Tab-separated table of C-alpha atoms in Angstrom:
chain	number	residue	atom	x	y	z
A	261	UNK	CA	21.030	80.017	189.576
A	262	UNK	CA	24.222	81.484	191.053
A	263	UNK	CA	27.673	81.052	189.521
A	264	UNK	CA	30.798	81.557	191.638
A	265	UNK	CA	33.954	83.067	190.118
A	266	UNK	CA	37.264	82.949	192.024
A	267	UNK	CA	39.402	86.013	191.314
A	268	UNK	CA	43.222	86.065	191.338
A	269	UNK	CA	43.017	87.823	194.733
A	270	UNK	CA	40.949	84.868	196.085
A	271	UNK	CA	37.726	86.835	196.489
A	272	UNK	CA	34.538	85.252	195.146
A	273	UNK	CA	32.194	87.046	192.761
A	274	UNK	CA	28.703	85.562	192.943
A	275	UNK	CA	26.714	86.052	189.741
A	276	UNK	CA	22.982	85.390	189.726
A	277	UNK	CA	21.590	84.493	186.290
A	278	UNK	CA	18.074	83.729	185.088
A	279	UNK	CA	19.203	81.157	182.532
A	280	UNK	CA	22.084	78.828	181.798
A	281	UNK	CA	24.935	80.747	180.199
A	282	UNK	CA	26.816	79.623	177.129
A	283	UNK	CA	30.525	78.908	177.537
A	284	UNK	CA	31.284	82.041	175.514
A	285	UNK	CA	29.309	84.186	177.975
A	286	UNK	CA	31.094	82.592	180.932
A	287	UNK	CA	34.431	83.436	179.304
A	288	UNK	CA	33.291	87.054	178.947
A	289	UNK	CA	32.421	87.189	182.645
A	290	UNK	CA	35.782	85.642	183.556
A	291	UNK	CA	37.507	88.374	181.546
A	292	UNK	CA	35.314	91.059	183.146
A	293	UNK	CA	36.228	89.822	186.627
A	294	UNK	CA	39.953	90.103	185.946
A	295	UNK	CA	40.566	86.616	184.563
A	296	UNK	CA	38.582	84.941	187.333
A	297	UNK	CA	38.026	81.188	187.289
A	298	UNK	CA	34.484	79.831	187.411
A	299	UNK	CA	33.928	77.280	190.182
A	300	UNK	CA	32.243	74.012	189.239
A	301	UNK	CA	30.577	73.733	192.651
A	302	UNK	CA	27.116	75.043	193.569
A	303	UNK	CA	28.254	75.534	197.176
A	304	UNK	CA	31.555	76.874	198.512
A	305	UNK	CA	32.885	76.015	201.967
A	306	UNK	CA	34.552	78.459	204.324
A	307	UNK	CA	33.759	81.787	205.958
A	308	UNK	CA	33.149	84.840	203.813
A	309	UNK	CA	32.272	88.483	204.419
A	310	UNK	CA	29.937	90.042	201.896
A	311	UNK	CA	27.001	92.425	201.458
A	312	UNK	CA	23.719	91.774	203.196
A	313	UNK	CA	21.360	89.802	200.995
A	314	UNK	CA	18.551	92.307	201.547
A	315	UNK	CA	20.481	95.225	200.026
A	316	UNK	CA	21.606	95.209	196.408
A	317	UNK	CA	24.796	97.261	196.404
A	318	UNK	CA	25.452	100.117	193.956
A	319	UNK	CA	28.525	98.095	192.924
A	320	UNK	CA	26.198	95.296	191.811
A	321	UNK	CA	23.944	97.686	189.912
A	322	UNK	CA	26.902	99.080	187.977
A	323	UNK	CA	28.353	95.620	187.340
A	324	UNK	CA	25.058	94.286	185.959
A	325	UNK	CA	24.772	97.311	183.677
A	326	UNK	CA	28.274	96.621	182.362
A	327	UNK	CA	27.262	93.063	181.449
A	328	UNK	CA	24.238	94.425	179.599
A	329	UNK	CA	26.477	96.781	177.632
A	330	UNK	CA	28.635	93.761	176.757
A	331	UNK	CA	25.631	92.047	175.207
A	332	UNK	CA	25.164	89.517	178.007
A	333	UNK	CA	21.564	88.691	178.911
A	334	UNK	CA	20.099	87.104	182.010
A	335	UNK	CA	22.513	88.524	184.616
A	336	UNK	CA	20.431	89.652	187.609
A	337	UNK	CA	22.862	90.451	190.423
A	338	UNK	CA	26.611	90.458	191.038
A	339	UNK	CA	28.201	90.687	194.494
A	340	UNK	CA	31.739	90.146	195.807
A	341	UNK	CA	32.617	88.073	198.883
A	342	UNK	CA	35.932	88.003	200.722
A	343	UNK	CA	37.260	84.858	202.446
A	344	UNK	CA	38.277	85.147	206.114
A	345	UNK	CA	39.974	82.760	208.517
A	346	UNK	CA	36.952	82.166	210.749
A	347	UNK	CA	33.672	83.663	211.898
A	348	UNK	CA	35.438	85.881	214.453
A	349	UNK	CA	36.675	88.238	211.729
A	350	UNK	CA	35.548	91.863	212.012
A	351	UNK	CA	33.023	93.337	209.597
A	352	UNK	CA	30.432	96.120	209.438
A	353	UNK	CA	27.083	94.517	210.392
A	354	UNK	CA	25.198	97.483	208.990
A	355	UNK	CA	26.434	96.801	205.470
A	356	UNK	CA	27.787	93.262	205.611
A	357	UNK	CA	27.227	89.864	207.157
A	358	UNK	CA	29.236	86.751	207.857
A	359	UNK	CA	28.500	83.831	205.538
A	360	UNK	CA	29.397	80.324	206.693
A	361	UNK	CA	29.731	79.018	203.184
A	362	UNK	CA	28.260	80.343	199.947
A	363	UNK	CA	25.283	78.555	198.418
A	364	UNK	CA	22.395	79.088	196.037
A	365	UNK	CA	20.370	80.878	198.731
A	366	UNK	CA	22.711	83.809	199.462
A	367	UNK	CA	20.413	86.229	197.613
A	368	UNK	CA	17.154	84.762	198.911
A	369	UNK	CA	15.235	86.980	201.333
A	370	UNK	CA	12.732	85.076	203.455
A	371	UNK	CA	11.334	88.077	205.315
A	372	UNK	CA	7.585	88.387	204.881
A	373	UNK	CA	6.042	91.878	204.657
A	374	UNK	CA	4.040	92.961	207.659
A	375	UNK	CA	0.267	92.891	207.179
A	376	UNK	CA	-1.674	96.077	206.486
A	377	UNK	CA	-2.949	97.627	209.707
A	378	UNK	CA	-6.136	99.691	209.856
A	379	UNK	CA	-5.816	102.495	212.389
A	380	UNK	CA	-8.636	102.362	214.919
A	381	UNK	CA	-7.663	105.532	216.785
A	382	UNK	CA	-5.941	108.226	214.733
A	383	UNK	CA	-5.066	110.420	217.705
A	384	UNK	CA	-3.338	107.585	219.559
A	385	UNK	CA	-1.462	106.551	216.403
A	386	UNK	CA	-0.366	110.147	215.799
A	387	UNK	CA	1.064	110.325	219.317
A	388	UNK	CA	2.604	106.845	219.254
A	389	UNK	CA	4.421	107.294	215.932
A	390	UNK	CA	5.374	110.930	216.535
A	391	UNK	CA	3.746	112.120	213.308
A	392	UNK	CA	3.123	115.648	214.691
A	393	UNK	CA	-0.157	116.003	212.793
A	394	UNK	CA	-2.070	119.163	213.707
A	395	UNK	CA	-5.678	119.319	214.838
A	396	UNK	CA	-6.715	120.537	211.376
A	397	UNK	CA	-4.896	117.652	209.698
A	398	UNK	CA	-6.451	115.146	212.076
A	399	UNK	CA	-9.923	116.523	211.336
A	400	UNK	CA	-9.201	116.201	207.624
A	401	UNK	CA	-8.207	112.540	208.001
A	402	UNK	CA	-11.326	111.824	210.055
A	403	UNK	CA	-13.392	113.335	207.246
A	404	UNK	CA	-11.563	111.160	204.707
A	405	UNK	CA	-12.390	108.100	206.802
A	406	UNK	CA	-16.048	109.078	206.800
A	407	UNK	CA	-16.063	109.698	203.031
A	408	UNK	CA	-14.360	106.357	202.310
A	409	UNK	CA	-16.492	104.462	204.768
A	410	UNK	CA	-13.508	102.663	206.316
A	411	UNK	CA	-10.558	103.111	208.632
A	412	UNK	CA	-7.338	104.424	207.108
A	413	UNK	CA	-4.307	102.138	206.920
A	414	UNK	CA	-0.987	102.750	208.627
A	415	UNK	CA	0.754	103.367	205.296
A	416	UNK	CA	-1.897	105.910	204.258
A	417	UNK	CA	-1.641	107.891	207.484
A	418	UNK	CA	2.151	107.691	207.589
A	419	UNK	CA	2.419	108.748	203.941
A	420	UNK	CA	0.094	111.693	204.573
A	421	UNK	CA	2.225	112.765	207.539
A	422	UNK	CA	5.426	112.693	205.498
A	423	UNK	CA	4.187	114.691	202.511
A	424	UNK	CA	2.675	117.252	204.885
A	425	UNK	CA	5.660	117.416	207.206
A	426	UNK	CA	7.477	120.592	208.135
A	427	UNK	CA	10.314	119.521	205.851
A	428	UNK	CA	7.985	119.484	202.838
A	429	UNK	CA	5.431	122.183	203.645
A	430	UNK	CA	7.253	124.674	205.914
A	431	UNK	CA	4.088	125.011	207.983
A	432	UNK	CA	5.937	126.593	210.908
A	433	UNK	CA	8.688	128.236	208.876
A	434	UNK	CA	6.144	129.886	206.578
A	435	UNK	CA	3.303	130.189	209.074
A	436	UNK	CA	1.796	133.204	210.800
A	437	UNK	CA	3.262	134.000	214.220
A	438	UNK	CA	1.169	135.593	216.970
A	439	UNK	CA	3.303	136.781	219.877
A	440	UNK	CA	1.705	138.287	222.990
A	441	UNK	CA	-1.568	138.534	221.115
A	442	UNK	CA	-0.062	140.475	218.215
A	443	UNK	CA	0.240	139.017	214.717
A	444	UNK	CA	3.708	139.429	213.277
A	445	UNK	CA	3.903	141.117	209.892
A	446	UNK	CA	6.081	138.437	208.320
A	447	UNK	CA	6.861	134.747	208.674
A	448	UNK	CA	10.322	133.341	209.352
A	449	UNK	CA	10.624	132.407	205.695
A	450	UNK	CA	9.649	135.918	204.596
A	451	UNK	CA	12.237	137.397	206.951
A	452	UNK	CA	14.959	135.337	205.299
A	453	UNK	CA	13.771	136.280	201.813
A	454	UNK	CA	13.701	139.950	202.841
A	455	UNK	CA	17.499	140.102	202.870
A	456	UNK	CA	17.722	139.235	199.183
A	457	UNK	CA	14.777	141.473	198.285
A	458	UNK	CA	16.324	144.563	199.909
A	459	UNK	CA	19.940	143.813	198.960
A	460	UNK	CA	19.909	141.751	195.757
A	461	UNK	CA	23.492	142.693	194.855
A	462	UNK	CA	24.595	140.041	192.337
A	463	UNK	CA	21.803	137.563	193.079
A	464	UNK	CA	20.072	136.476	189.864
A	465	UNK	CA	17.627	133.940	191.273
A	466	UNK	CA	16.741	132.836	194.798
A	467	UNK	CA	13.917	130.848	196.427
A	468	UNK	CA	12.525	129.821	193.035
A	469	UNK	CA	14.296	126.470	192.597
A	470	UNK	CA	16.215	124.115	194.861
A	471	UNK	CA	19.230	126.269	194.093
A	472	UNK	CA	20.104	129.968	193.895
A	473	UNK	CA	22.183	131.724	191.245
A	474	UNK	CA	24.558	134.682	191.475
A	475	UNK	CA	26.543	136.574	188.862
A	476	UNK	CA	29.965	135.083	188.276
A	477	UNK	CA	33.174	136.331	186.624
A	478	UNK	CA	34.170	136.195	182.967
A	479	UNK	CA	36.123	132.973	182.438
A	480	UNK	CA	37.840	131.172	179.578
A	481	UNK	CA	35.933	128.152	178.305
A	482	UNK	CA	37.632	125.318	176.411
A	483	UNK	CA	34.912	123.612	174.374
A	484	UNK	CA	33.875	122.655	170.814
A	485	UNK	CA	33.181	125.638	168.574
A	486	UNK	CA	29.837	124.115	167.570
A	487	UNK	CA	28.087	122.116	170.302
A	488	UNK	CA	25.521	120.607	167.923
A	489	UNK	CA	28.068	118.544	165.985
A	490	UNK	CA	31.668	117.327	166.017
A	491	UNK	CA	33.961	120.337	165.874
A	492	UNK	CA	37.374	121.660	166.905
A	493	UNK	CA	37.915	122.825	170.481
A	494	UNK	CA	38.464	126.540	170.961
A	495	UNK	CA	39.049	128.913	173.871
A	496	UNK	CA	36.545	131.721	174.329
A	497	UNK	CA	35.450	134.097	177.076
A	498	UNK	CA	32.030	133.429	178.601
A	499	UNK	CA	29.948	135.110	181.270
A	500	UNK	CA	29.308	132.760	184.180
A	501	UNK	CA	26.578	132.315	186.741
A	502	UNK	CA	27.482	130.565	189.993
A	503	UNK	CA	24.991	128.264	191.712
A	504	UNK	CA	24.556	128.259	195.482
A	505	UNK	CA	22.737	125.629	197.521
A	506	UNK	CA	22.870	123.426	200.582
A	507	UNK	CA	22.107	119.723	200.580
A	508	UNK	CA	21.617	117.790	203.800
A	509	UNK	CA	21.474	114.017	203.864
A	510	UNK	CA	20.918	111.827	206.894
A	511	UNK	CA	19.327	108.885	205.095
A	512	UNK	CA	20.531	106.725	203.439
A	513	UNK	CA	23.944	107.978	204.555
A	514	UNK	CA	23.283	106.628	208.048
A	515	UNK	CA	22.436	103.212	206.626
A	516	UNK	CA	25.196	103.102	204.004
A	517	UNK	CA	27.895	105.557	205.125
A	518	UNK	CA	29.948	105.184	201.951
A	519	UNK	CA	27.411	104.482	199.227
A	520	UNK	CA	24.771	106.629	200.894
A	521	UNK	CA	27.056	109.654	200.979
A	522	UNK	CA	26.881	109.835	197.195
A	523	UNK	CA	23.192	110.734	197.445
A	524	UNK	CA	24.262	114.079	198.868
A	525	UNK	CA	26.595	114.711	195.952
A	526	UNK	CA	23.959	113.470	193.518
A	527	UNK	CA	21.374	115.787	195.037
A	528	UNK	CA	23.733	118.725	194.683
A	529	UNK	CA	24.370	118.037	191.003
A	530	UNK	CA	20.695	117.265	190.284
A	531	UNK	CA	19.359	120.501	191.775
A	532	UNK	CA	22.022	122.687	190.211
A	533	UNK	CA	21.445	121.205	186.753
A	534	UNK	CA	17.675	121.578	187.173
A	535	UNK	CA	17.677	125.194	188.317
A	536	UNK	CA	16.617	128.008	185.994
A	537	UNK	CA	17.519	127.185	182.393
A	538	UNK	CA	19.860	124.452	183.564
A	539	UNK	CA	23.581	124.389	184.280
A	540	UNK	CA	26.731	122.329	183.835
A	541	UNK	CA	28.428	120.571	186.757
A	542	UNK	CA	32.026	121.691	186.226
A	543	UNK	CA	33.434	122.267	189.699
A	544	UNK	CA	32.068	122.841	193.161
A	545	UNK	CA	32.791	123.241	196.834
A	546	UNK	CA	31.641	121.003	199.656
A	547	UNK	CA	31.400	121.463	203.411
A	548	UNK	CA	30.804	118.385	205.528
A	549	UNK	CA	29.580	118.785	209.093
A	550	UNK	CA	29.674	115.779	211.407
A	551	UNK	CA	29.386	115.187	215.121
A	552	UNK	CA	32.530	115.479	217.232
A	553	UNK	CA	34.059	111.983	217.557
A	554	UNK	CA	34.659	110.823	221.104
A	555	UNK	CA	38.223	109.600	220.753
A	556	UNK	CA	39.341	110.230	224.320
A	557	UNK	CA	37.304	108.326	226.921
A	558	UNK	CA	38.303	110.533	229.850
A	559	UNK	CA	36.946	113.594	231.611
A	560	UNK	CA	39.209	115.932	229.652
A	561	UNK	CA	37.340	115.191	226.460
A	562	UNK	CA	33.888	115.862	227.880
A	563	UNK	CA	31.799	119.024	228.023
A	564	UNK	CA	29.004	119.450	230.559
A	565	UNK	CA	25.608	120.838	229.534
A	566	UNK	CA	22.569	121.607	231.648
A	567	UNK	CA	19.880	119.224	230.424
A	568	UNK	CA	17.126	121.668	231.423
A	569	UNK	CA	18.387	124.221	228.908
A	570	UNK	CA	17.209	122.160	225.975
A	571	UNK	CA	13.720	121.706	227.373
A	572	UNK	CA	13.420	125.370	228.314
A	573	UNK	CA	14.473	126.654	224.944
A	574	UNK	CA	12.178	124.275	223.097
A	575	UNK	CA	9.334	125.166	225.482
A	576	UNK	CA	8.628	121.509	226.067
A	577	UNK	CA	9.095	121.612	229.824
A	578	UNK	CA	5.965	120.587	231.700
């Protein structure tokens, strides 16, 4: 069951509940939504822009948690919809969709999951899906098939490829290089680590966690005198350790540019707090690198590149 609340700004907050709410609970929701008025209709006419039904927004997750903290039970999902003049209004199709009226089916997803596919030819599937599995990995999967007495499924093979990818395993980055018939004494990863090993300077920890630590300055800390109980705040000098890391995020930032971007920040905080004995997220720096936007659609804003250069340097040219 979905209840519609009309806010003072004319937006509609759709609230999915698993049971009929008491009038007292409806009043609480009206207060929570900024003195919104509950609609007595199960369907609302007009055009609205709102989140895609397939994706529960972080806003909804937070809103539902707030209702739980208020003692309300049975609230499943909360989303906000904005009225527009007609269906020609602009919106972001990646995050939103146009609704021609709001009804009890706005949260219903009718997409059926694709059936499980058993892979008949692992080598063809590896090439088709671009899994980049090595000969050794392919032989291992063929052995697994023989041991199980059946063909592997697409999800099994794809999952294996992801957890054994270069991103996770550093097979190339940490592998042995043989150049002109001579085995190199160190891998690329070892070469990078060599800098810290030979010149540690103020580095305290590196390549042990998803974050590195370096000696920091003496700073003044304003905090309770006793952290185990309620106490007065005092100022004292403490020795600091500064965390250093890089966090790259393409997904889900590409799917949800705004909400997805927070996964990068969350990953930064998570790894820093989990490194070594743990740390406090007090302040940090951020560097965001994006592609150059093409704002000028003329020749002056274009740079020419030789397409063959990329193939040559990657050694993929036939």
